[in-house]
mmCIF file of N, CA and C in Angstrom:
data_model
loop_
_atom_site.group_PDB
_atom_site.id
_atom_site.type_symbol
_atom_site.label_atom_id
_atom_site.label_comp_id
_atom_site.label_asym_id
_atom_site.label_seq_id
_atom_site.Cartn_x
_atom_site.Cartn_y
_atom_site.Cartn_z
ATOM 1 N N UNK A 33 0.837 -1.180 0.000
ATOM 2 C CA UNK A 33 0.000 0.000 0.000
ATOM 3 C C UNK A 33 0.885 1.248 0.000
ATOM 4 N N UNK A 34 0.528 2.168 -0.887
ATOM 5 C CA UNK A 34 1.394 3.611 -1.194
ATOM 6 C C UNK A 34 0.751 4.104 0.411
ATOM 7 N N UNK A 35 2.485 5.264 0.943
ATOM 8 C CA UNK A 35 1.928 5.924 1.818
ATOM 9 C C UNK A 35 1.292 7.237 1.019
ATOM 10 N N UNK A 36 0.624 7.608 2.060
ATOM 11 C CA UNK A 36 -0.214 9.033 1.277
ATOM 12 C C UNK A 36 1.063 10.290 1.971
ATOM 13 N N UNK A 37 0.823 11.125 0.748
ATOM 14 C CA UNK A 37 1.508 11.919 1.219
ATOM 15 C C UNK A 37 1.386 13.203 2.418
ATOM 16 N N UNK A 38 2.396 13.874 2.386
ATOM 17 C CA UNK A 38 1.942 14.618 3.694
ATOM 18 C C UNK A 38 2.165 16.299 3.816
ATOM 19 N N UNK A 39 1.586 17.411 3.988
ATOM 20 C CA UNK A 39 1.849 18.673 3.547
ATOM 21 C C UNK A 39 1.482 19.201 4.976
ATOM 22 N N UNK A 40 2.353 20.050 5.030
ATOM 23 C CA UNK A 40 2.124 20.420 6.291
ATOM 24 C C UNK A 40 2.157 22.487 6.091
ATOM 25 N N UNK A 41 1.328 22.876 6.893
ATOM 26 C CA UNK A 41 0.428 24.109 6.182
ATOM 27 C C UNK A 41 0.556 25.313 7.468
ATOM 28 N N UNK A 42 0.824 26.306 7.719
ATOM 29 C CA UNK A 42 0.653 27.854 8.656
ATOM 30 C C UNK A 42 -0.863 28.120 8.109
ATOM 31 N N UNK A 43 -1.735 28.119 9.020
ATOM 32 C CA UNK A 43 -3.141 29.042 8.792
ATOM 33 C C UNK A 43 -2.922 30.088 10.196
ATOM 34 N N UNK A 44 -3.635 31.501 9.667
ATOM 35 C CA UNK A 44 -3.794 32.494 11.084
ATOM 36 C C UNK A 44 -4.573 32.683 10.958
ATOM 37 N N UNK A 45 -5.393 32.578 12.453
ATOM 38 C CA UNK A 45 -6.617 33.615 12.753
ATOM 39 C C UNK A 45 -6.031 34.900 13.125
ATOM 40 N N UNK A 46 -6.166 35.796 12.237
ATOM 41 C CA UNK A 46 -6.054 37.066 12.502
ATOM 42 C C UNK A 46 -6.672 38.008 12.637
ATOM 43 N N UNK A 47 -7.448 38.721 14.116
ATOM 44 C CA UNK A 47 -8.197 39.471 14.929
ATOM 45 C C UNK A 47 -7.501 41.057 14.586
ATOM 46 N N UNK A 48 -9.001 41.782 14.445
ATOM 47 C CA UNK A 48 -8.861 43.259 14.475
ATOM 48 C C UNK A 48 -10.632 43.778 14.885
ATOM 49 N N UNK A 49 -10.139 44.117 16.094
ATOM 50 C CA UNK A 49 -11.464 44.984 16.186
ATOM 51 C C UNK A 49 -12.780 44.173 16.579
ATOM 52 N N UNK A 50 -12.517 43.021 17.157
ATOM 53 C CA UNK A 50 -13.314 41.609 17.368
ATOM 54 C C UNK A 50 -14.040 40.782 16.081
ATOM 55 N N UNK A 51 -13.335 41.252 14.946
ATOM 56 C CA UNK A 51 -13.258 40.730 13.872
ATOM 57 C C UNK A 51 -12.319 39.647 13.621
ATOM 58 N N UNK A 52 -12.451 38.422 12.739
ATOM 59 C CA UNK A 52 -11.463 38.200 11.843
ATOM 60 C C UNK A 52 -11.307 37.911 10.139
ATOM 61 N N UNK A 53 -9.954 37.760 10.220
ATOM 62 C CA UNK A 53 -9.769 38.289 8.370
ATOM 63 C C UNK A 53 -9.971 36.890 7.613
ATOM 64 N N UNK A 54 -10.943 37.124 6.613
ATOM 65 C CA UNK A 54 -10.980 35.261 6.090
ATOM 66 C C UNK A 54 -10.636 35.806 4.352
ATOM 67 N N UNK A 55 -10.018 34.780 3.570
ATOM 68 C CA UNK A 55 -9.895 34.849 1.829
ATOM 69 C C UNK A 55 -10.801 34.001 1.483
ATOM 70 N N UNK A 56 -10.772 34.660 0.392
ATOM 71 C CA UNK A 56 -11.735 33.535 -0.600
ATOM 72 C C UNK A 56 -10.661 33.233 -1.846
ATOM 73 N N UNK A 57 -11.088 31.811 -2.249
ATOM 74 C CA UNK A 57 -10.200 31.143 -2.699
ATOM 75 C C UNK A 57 -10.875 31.099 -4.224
ATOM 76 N N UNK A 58 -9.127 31.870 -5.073
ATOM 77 C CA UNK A 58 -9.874 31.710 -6.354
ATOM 78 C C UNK A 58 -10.778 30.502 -6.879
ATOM 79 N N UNK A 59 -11.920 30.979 -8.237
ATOM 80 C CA UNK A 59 -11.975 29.946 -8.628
ATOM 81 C C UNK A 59 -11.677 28.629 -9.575
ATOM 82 N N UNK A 60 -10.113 29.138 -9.996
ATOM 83 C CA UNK A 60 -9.412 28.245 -10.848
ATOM 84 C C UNK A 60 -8.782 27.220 -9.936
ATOM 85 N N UNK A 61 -8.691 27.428 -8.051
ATOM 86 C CA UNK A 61 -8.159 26.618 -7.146
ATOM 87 C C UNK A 61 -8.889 25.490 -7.150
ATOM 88 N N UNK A 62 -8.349 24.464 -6.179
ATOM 89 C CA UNK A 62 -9.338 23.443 -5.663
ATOM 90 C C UNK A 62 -10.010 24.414 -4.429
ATOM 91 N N UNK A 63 -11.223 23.353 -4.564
ATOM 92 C CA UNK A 63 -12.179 24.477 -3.558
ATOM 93 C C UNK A 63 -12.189 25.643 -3.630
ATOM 94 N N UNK A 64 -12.431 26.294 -5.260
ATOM 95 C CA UNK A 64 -12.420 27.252 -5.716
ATOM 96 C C UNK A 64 -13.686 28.187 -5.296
ATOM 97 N N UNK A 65 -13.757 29.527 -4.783
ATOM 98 C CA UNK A 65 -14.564 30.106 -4.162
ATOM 99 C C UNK A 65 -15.366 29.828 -2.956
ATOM 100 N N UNK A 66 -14.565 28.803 -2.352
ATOM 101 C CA UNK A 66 -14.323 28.640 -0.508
ATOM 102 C C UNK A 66 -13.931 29.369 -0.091
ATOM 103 N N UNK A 67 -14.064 29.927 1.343
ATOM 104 C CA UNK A 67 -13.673 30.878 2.220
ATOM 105 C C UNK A 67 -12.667 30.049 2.801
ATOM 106 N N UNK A 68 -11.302 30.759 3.175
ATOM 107 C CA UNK A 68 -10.362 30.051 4.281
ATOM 108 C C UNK A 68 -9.296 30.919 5.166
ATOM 109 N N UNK A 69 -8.929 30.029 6.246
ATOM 110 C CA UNK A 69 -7.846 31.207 6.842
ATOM 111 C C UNK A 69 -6.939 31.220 6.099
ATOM 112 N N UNK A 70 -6.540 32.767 6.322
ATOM 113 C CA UNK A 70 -5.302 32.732 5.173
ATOM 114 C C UNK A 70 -3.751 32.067 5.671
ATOM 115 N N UNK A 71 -2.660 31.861 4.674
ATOM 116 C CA UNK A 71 -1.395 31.249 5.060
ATOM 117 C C UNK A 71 -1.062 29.658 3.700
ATOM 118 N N UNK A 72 -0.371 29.002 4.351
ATOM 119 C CA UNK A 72 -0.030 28.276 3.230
ATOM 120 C C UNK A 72 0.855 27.212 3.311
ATOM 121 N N UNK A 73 1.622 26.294 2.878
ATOM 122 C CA UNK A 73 2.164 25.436 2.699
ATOM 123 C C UNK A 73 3.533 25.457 3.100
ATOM 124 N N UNK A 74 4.018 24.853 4.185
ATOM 125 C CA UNK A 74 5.761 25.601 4.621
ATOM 126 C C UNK A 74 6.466 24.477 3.978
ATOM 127 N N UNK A 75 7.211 25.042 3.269
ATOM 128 C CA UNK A 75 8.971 24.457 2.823
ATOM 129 C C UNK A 75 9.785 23.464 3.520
ATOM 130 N N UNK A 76 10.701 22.870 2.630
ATOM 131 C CA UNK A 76 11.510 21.747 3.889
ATOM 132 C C UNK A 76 12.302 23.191 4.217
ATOM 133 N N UNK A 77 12.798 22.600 5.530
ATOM 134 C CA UNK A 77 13.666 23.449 6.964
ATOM 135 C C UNK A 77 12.972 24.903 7.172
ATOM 136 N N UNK A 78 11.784 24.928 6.840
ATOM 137 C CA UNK A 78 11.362 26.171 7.163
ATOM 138 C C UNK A 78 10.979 26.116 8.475
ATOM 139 N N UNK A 79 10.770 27.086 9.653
ATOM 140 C CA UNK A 79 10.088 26.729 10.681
ATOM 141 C C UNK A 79 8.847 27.211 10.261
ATOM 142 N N UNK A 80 7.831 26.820 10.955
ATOM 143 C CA UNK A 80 6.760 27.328 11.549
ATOM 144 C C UNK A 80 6.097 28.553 11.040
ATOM 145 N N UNK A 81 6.936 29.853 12.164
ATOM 146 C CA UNK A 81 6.857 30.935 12.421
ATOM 147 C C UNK A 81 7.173 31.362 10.899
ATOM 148 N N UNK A 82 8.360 31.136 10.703
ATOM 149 C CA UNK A 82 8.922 31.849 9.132
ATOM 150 C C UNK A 82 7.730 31.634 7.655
ATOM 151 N N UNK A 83 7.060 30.156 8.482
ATOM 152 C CA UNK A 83 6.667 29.728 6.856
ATOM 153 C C UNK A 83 5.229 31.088 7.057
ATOM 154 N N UNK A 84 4.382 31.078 8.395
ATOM 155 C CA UNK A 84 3.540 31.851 8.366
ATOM 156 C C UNK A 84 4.129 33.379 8.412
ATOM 157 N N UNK A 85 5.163 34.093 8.181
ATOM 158 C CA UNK A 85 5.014 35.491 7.876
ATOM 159 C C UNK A 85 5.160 35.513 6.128
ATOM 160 N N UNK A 86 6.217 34.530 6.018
ATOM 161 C CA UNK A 86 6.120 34.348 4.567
ATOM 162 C C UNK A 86 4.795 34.323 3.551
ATOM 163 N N UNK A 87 4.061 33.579 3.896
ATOM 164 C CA UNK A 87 2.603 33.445 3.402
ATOM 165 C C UNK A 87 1.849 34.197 3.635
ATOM 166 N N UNK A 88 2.019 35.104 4.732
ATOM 167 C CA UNK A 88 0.849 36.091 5.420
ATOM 168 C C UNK A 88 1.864 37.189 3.909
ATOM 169 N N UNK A 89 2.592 37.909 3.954
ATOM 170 C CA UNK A 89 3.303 38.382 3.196
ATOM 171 C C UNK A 89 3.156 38.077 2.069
ATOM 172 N N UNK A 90 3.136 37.327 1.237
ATOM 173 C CA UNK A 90 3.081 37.087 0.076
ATOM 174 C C UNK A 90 1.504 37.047 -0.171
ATOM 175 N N UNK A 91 0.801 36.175 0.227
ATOM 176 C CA UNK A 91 -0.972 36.305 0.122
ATOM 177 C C UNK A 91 -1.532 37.611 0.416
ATOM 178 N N UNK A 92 -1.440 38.529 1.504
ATOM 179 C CA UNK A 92 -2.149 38.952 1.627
ATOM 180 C C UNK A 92 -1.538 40.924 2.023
ATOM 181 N N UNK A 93 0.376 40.644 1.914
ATOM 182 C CA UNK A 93 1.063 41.689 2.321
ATOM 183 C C UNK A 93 1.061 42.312 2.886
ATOM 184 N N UNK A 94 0.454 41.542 4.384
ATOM 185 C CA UNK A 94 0.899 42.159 5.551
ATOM 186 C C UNK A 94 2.050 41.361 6.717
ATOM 187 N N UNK A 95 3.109 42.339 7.230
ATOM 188 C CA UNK A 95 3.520 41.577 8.268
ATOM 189 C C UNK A 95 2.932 41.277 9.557
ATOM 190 N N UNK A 96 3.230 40.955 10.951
ATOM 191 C CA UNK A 96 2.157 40.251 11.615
ATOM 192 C C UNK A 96 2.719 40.513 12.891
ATOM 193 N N UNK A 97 2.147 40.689 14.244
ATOM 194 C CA UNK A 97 2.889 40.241 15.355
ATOM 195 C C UNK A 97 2.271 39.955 16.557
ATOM 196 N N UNK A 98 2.513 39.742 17.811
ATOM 197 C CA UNK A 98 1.857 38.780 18.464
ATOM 198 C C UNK A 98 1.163 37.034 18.454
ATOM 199 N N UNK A 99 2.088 36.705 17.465
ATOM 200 C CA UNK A 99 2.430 35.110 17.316
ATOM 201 C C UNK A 99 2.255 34.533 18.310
ATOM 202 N N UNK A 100 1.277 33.459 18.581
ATOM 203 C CA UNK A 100 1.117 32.353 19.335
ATOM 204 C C UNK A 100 0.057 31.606 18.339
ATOM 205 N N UNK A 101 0.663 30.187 19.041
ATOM 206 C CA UNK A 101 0.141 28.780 18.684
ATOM 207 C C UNK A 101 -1.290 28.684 19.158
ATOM 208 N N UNK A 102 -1.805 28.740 18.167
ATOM 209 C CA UNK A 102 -3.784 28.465 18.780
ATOM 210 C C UNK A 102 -3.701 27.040 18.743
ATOM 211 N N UNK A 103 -3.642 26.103 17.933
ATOM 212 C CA UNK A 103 -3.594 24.388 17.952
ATOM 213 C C UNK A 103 -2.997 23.942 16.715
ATOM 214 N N UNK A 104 -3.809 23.018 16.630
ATOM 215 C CA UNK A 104 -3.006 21.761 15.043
ATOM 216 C C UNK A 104 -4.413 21.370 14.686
ATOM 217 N N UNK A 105 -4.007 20.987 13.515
ATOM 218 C CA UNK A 105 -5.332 20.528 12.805
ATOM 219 C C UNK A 105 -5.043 19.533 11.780
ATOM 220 N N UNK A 106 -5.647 18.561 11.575
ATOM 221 C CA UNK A 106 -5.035 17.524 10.619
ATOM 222 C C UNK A 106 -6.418 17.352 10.185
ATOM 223 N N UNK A 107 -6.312 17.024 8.441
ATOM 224 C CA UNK A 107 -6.894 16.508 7.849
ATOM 225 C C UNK A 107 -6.682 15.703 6.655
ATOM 226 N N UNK A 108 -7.353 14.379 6.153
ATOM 227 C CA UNK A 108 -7.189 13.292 5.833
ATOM 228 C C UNK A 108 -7.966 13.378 3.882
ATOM 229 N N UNK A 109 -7.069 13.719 3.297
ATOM 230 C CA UNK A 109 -7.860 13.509 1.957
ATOM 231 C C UNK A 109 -7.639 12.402 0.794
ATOM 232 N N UNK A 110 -7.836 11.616 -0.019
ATOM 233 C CA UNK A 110 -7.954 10.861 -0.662
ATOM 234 C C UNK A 110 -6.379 10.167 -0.983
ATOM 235 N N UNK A 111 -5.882 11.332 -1.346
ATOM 236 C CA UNK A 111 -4.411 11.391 -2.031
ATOM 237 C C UNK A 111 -3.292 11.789 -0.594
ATOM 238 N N UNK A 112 -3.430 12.442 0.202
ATOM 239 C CA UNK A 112 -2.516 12.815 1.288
ATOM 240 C C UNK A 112 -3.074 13.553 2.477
ATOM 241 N N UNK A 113 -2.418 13.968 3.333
ATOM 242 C CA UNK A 113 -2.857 14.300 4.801
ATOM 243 C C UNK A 113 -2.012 15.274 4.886
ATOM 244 N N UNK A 114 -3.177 16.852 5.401
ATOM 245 C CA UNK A 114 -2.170 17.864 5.848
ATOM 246 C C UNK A 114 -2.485 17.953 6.673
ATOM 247 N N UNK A 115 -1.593 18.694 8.232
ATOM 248 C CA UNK A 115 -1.301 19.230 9.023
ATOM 249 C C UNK A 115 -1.139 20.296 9.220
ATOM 250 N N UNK A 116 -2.062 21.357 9.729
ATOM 251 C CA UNK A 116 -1.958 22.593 9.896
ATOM 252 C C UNK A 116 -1.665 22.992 11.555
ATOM 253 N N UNK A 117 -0.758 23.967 11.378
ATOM 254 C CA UNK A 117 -0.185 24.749 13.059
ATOM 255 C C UNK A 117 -1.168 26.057 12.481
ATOM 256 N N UNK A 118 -1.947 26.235 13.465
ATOM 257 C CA UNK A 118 -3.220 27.481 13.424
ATOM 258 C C UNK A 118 -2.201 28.088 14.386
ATOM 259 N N UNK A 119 -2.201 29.544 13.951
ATOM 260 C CA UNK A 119 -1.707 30.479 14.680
ATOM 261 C C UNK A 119 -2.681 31.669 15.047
ATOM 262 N N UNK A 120 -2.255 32.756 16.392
ATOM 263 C CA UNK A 120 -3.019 33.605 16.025
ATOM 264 C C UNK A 120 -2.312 35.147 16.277
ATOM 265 N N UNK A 121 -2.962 36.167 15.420
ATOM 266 C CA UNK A 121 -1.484 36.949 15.556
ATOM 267 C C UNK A 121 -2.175 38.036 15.180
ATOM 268 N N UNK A 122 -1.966 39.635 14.765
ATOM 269 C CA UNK A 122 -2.366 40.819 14.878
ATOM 270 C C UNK A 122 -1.745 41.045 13.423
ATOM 271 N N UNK A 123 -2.284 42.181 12.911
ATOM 272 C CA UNK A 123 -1.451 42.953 11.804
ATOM 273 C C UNK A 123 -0.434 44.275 12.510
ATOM 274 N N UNK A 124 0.631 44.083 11.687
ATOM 275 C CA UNK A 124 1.545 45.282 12.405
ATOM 276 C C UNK A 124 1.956 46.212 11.541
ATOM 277 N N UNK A 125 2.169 45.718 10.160
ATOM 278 C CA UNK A 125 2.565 46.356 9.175
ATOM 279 C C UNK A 125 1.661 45.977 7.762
ATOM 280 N N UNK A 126 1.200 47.015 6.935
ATOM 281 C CA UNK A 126 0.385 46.394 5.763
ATOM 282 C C UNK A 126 -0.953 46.421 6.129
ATOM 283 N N UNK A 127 -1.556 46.893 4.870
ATOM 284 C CA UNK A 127 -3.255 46.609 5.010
ATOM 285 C C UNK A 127 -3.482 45.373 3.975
ATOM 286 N N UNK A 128 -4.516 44.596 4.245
ATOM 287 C CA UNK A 128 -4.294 43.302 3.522
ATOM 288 C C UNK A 128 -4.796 43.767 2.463
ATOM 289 N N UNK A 129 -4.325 42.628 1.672
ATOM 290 C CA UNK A 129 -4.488 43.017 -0.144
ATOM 291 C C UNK A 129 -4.904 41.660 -0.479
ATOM 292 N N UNK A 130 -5.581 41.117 -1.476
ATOM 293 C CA UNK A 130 -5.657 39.984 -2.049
ATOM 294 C C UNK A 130 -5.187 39.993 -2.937
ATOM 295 N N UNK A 131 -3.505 39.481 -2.486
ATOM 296 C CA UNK A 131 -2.724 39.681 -3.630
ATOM 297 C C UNK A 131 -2.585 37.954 -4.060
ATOM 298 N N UNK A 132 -3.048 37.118 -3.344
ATOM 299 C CA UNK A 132 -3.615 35.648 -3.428
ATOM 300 C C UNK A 132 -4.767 34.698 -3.196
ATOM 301 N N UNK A 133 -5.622 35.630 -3.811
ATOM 302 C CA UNK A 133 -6.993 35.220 -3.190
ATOM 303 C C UNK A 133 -8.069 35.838 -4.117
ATOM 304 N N UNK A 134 -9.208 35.519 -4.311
ATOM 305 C CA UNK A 134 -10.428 35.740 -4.859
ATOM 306 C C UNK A 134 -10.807 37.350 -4.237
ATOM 307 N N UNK A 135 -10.744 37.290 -2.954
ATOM 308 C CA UNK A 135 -11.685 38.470 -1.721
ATOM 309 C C UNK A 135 -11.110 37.837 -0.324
ATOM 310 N N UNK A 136 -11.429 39.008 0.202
ATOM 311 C CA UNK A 136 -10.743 39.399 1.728
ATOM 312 C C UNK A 136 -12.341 40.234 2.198
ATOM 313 N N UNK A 137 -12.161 39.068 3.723
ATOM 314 C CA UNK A 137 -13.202 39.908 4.596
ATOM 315 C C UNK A 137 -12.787 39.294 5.871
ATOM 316 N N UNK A 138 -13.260 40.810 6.479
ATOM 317 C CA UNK A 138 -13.480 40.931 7.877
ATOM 318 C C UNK A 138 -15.011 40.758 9.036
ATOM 319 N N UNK A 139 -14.651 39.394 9.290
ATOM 320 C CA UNK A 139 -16.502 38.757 9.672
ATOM 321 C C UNK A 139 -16.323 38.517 11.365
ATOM 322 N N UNK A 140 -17.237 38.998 12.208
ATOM 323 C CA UNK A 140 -17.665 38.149 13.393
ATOM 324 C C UNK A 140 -17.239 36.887 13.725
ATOM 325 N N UNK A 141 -16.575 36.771 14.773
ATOM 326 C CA UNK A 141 -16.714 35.321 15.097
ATOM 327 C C UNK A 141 -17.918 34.185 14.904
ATOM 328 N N UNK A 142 -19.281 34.980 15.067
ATOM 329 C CA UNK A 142 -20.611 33.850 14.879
ATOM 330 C C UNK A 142 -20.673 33.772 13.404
ATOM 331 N N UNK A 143 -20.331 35.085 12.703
ATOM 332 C CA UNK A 143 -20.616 35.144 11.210
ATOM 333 C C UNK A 143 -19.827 34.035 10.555
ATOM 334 N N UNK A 144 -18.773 33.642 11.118
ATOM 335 C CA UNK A 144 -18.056 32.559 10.125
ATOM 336 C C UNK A 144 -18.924 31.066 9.252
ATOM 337 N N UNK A 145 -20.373 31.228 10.425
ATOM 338 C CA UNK A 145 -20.737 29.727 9.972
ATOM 339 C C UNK A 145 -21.453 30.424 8.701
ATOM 340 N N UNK A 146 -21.805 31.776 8.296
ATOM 341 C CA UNK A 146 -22.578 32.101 7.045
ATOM 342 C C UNK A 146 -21.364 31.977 5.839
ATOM 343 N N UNK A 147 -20.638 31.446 6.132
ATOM 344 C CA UNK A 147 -19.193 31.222 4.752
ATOM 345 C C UNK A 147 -19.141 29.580 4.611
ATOM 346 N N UNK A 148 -18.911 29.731 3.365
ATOM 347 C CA UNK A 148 -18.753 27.713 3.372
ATOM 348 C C UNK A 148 -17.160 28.179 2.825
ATOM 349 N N UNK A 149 -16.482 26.873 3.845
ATOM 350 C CA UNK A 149 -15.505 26.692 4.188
ATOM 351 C C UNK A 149 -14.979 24.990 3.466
ATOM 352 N N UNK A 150 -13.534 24.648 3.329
ATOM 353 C CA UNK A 150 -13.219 23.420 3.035
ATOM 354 C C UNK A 150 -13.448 22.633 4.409
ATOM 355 N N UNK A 151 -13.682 21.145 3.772
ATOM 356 C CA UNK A 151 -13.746 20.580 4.857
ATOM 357 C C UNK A 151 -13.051 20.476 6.006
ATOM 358 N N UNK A 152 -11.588 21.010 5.369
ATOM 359 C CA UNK A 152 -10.361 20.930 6.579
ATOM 360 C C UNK A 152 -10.470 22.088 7.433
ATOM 361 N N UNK A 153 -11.023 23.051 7.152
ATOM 362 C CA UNK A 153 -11.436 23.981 8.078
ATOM 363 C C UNK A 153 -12.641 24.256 8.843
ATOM 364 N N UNK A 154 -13.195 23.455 8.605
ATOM 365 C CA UNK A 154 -15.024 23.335 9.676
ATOM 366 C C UNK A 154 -15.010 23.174 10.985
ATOM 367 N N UNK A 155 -13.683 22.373 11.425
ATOM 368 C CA UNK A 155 -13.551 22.573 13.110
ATOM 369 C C UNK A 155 -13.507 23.519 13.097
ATOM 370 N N UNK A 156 -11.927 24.758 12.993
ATOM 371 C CA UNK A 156 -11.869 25.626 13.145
ATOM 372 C C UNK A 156 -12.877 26.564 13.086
ATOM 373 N N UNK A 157 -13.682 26.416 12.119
ATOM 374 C CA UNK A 157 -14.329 27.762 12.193
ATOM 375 C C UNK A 157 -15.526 27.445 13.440
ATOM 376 N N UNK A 158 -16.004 26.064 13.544
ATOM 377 C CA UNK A 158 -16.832 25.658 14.626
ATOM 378 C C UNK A 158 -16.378 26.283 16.186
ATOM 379 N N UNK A 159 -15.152 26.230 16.039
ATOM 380 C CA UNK A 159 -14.397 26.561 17.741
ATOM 381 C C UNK A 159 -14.441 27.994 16.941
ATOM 382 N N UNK A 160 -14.256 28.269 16.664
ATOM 383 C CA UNK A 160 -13.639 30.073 16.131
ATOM 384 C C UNK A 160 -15.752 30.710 16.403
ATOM 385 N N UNK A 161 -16.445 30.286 16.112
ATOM 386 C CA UNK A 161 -17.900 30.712 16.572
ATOM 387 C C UNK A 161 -18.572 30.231 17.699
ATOM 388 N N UNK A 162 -17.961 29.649 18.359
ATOM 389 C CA UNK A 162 -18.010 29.206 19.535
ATOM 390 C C UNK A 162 -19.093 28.108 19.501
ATOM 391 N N UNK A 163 -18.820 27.253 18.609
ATOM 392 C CA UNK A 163 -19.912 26.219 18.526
ATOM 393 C C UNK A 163 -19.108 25.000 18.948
#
């Protein structure tokens, strides 16, 4: 039996104003015009921390601060299994841009369940609305 492969991913919840910031995902992507936290896919020897300013930076061009670890999240798809380190962190520098993404919004914590989301993100947004 092939092992499945394995990708391991930086997502941030990033809070302003008792808001947070969600993308929408083009629709030439998979799960094209899904809502998701933004961030992305880290590199071999990247840490963590680096892979999420990198991605926050490049997606959405802002830098970030107040970094901490919210949890992990794993999910299981046909072909491979990613692993996401959810972070949560502030904007410090930059107003976001969708410079990788469909749309950018700023929604309520309860508002998240009015967005359809990938499956790998439905906990999150379940704990993120306090459900």
């Amino acid at each position: 039996m092939r092992r499945k492969r394995r990708i391991h991913a930086a997502v941030a919840v990033i809070t302003r104003r008792g808001r947070i910031l969600i993308c929408q995902r083009h629709h030439r992507d998979s799960f094209g015009g899904l809502w998701e936290f933004p961030g992305g896919k880290r590199e071999p020897r990247e840490s963590w921390e680096a892979c999420l300013r990198r991605e926050l930076f490049e997606e959405i061009g802002v830098a970030v601060r107040g970094i901490r670890t919210y949890g992990w999240m794993r999910h299981e798809f046909h072909d491979g299994i990613v692993v996401f380190k959810v972070f949560r962190c502030l904007i410090a520098a930059g107003r976001p841009r969708p410079l990788d993404a469909r749309a950018l919004r700023w929604v309520a914590p309860r508002q998240l369940l009015r967005y359809e989301f990938p499956p790998a993100n439905r906990r999150l947004v379940a704990r993120l609305a306090g459900g």
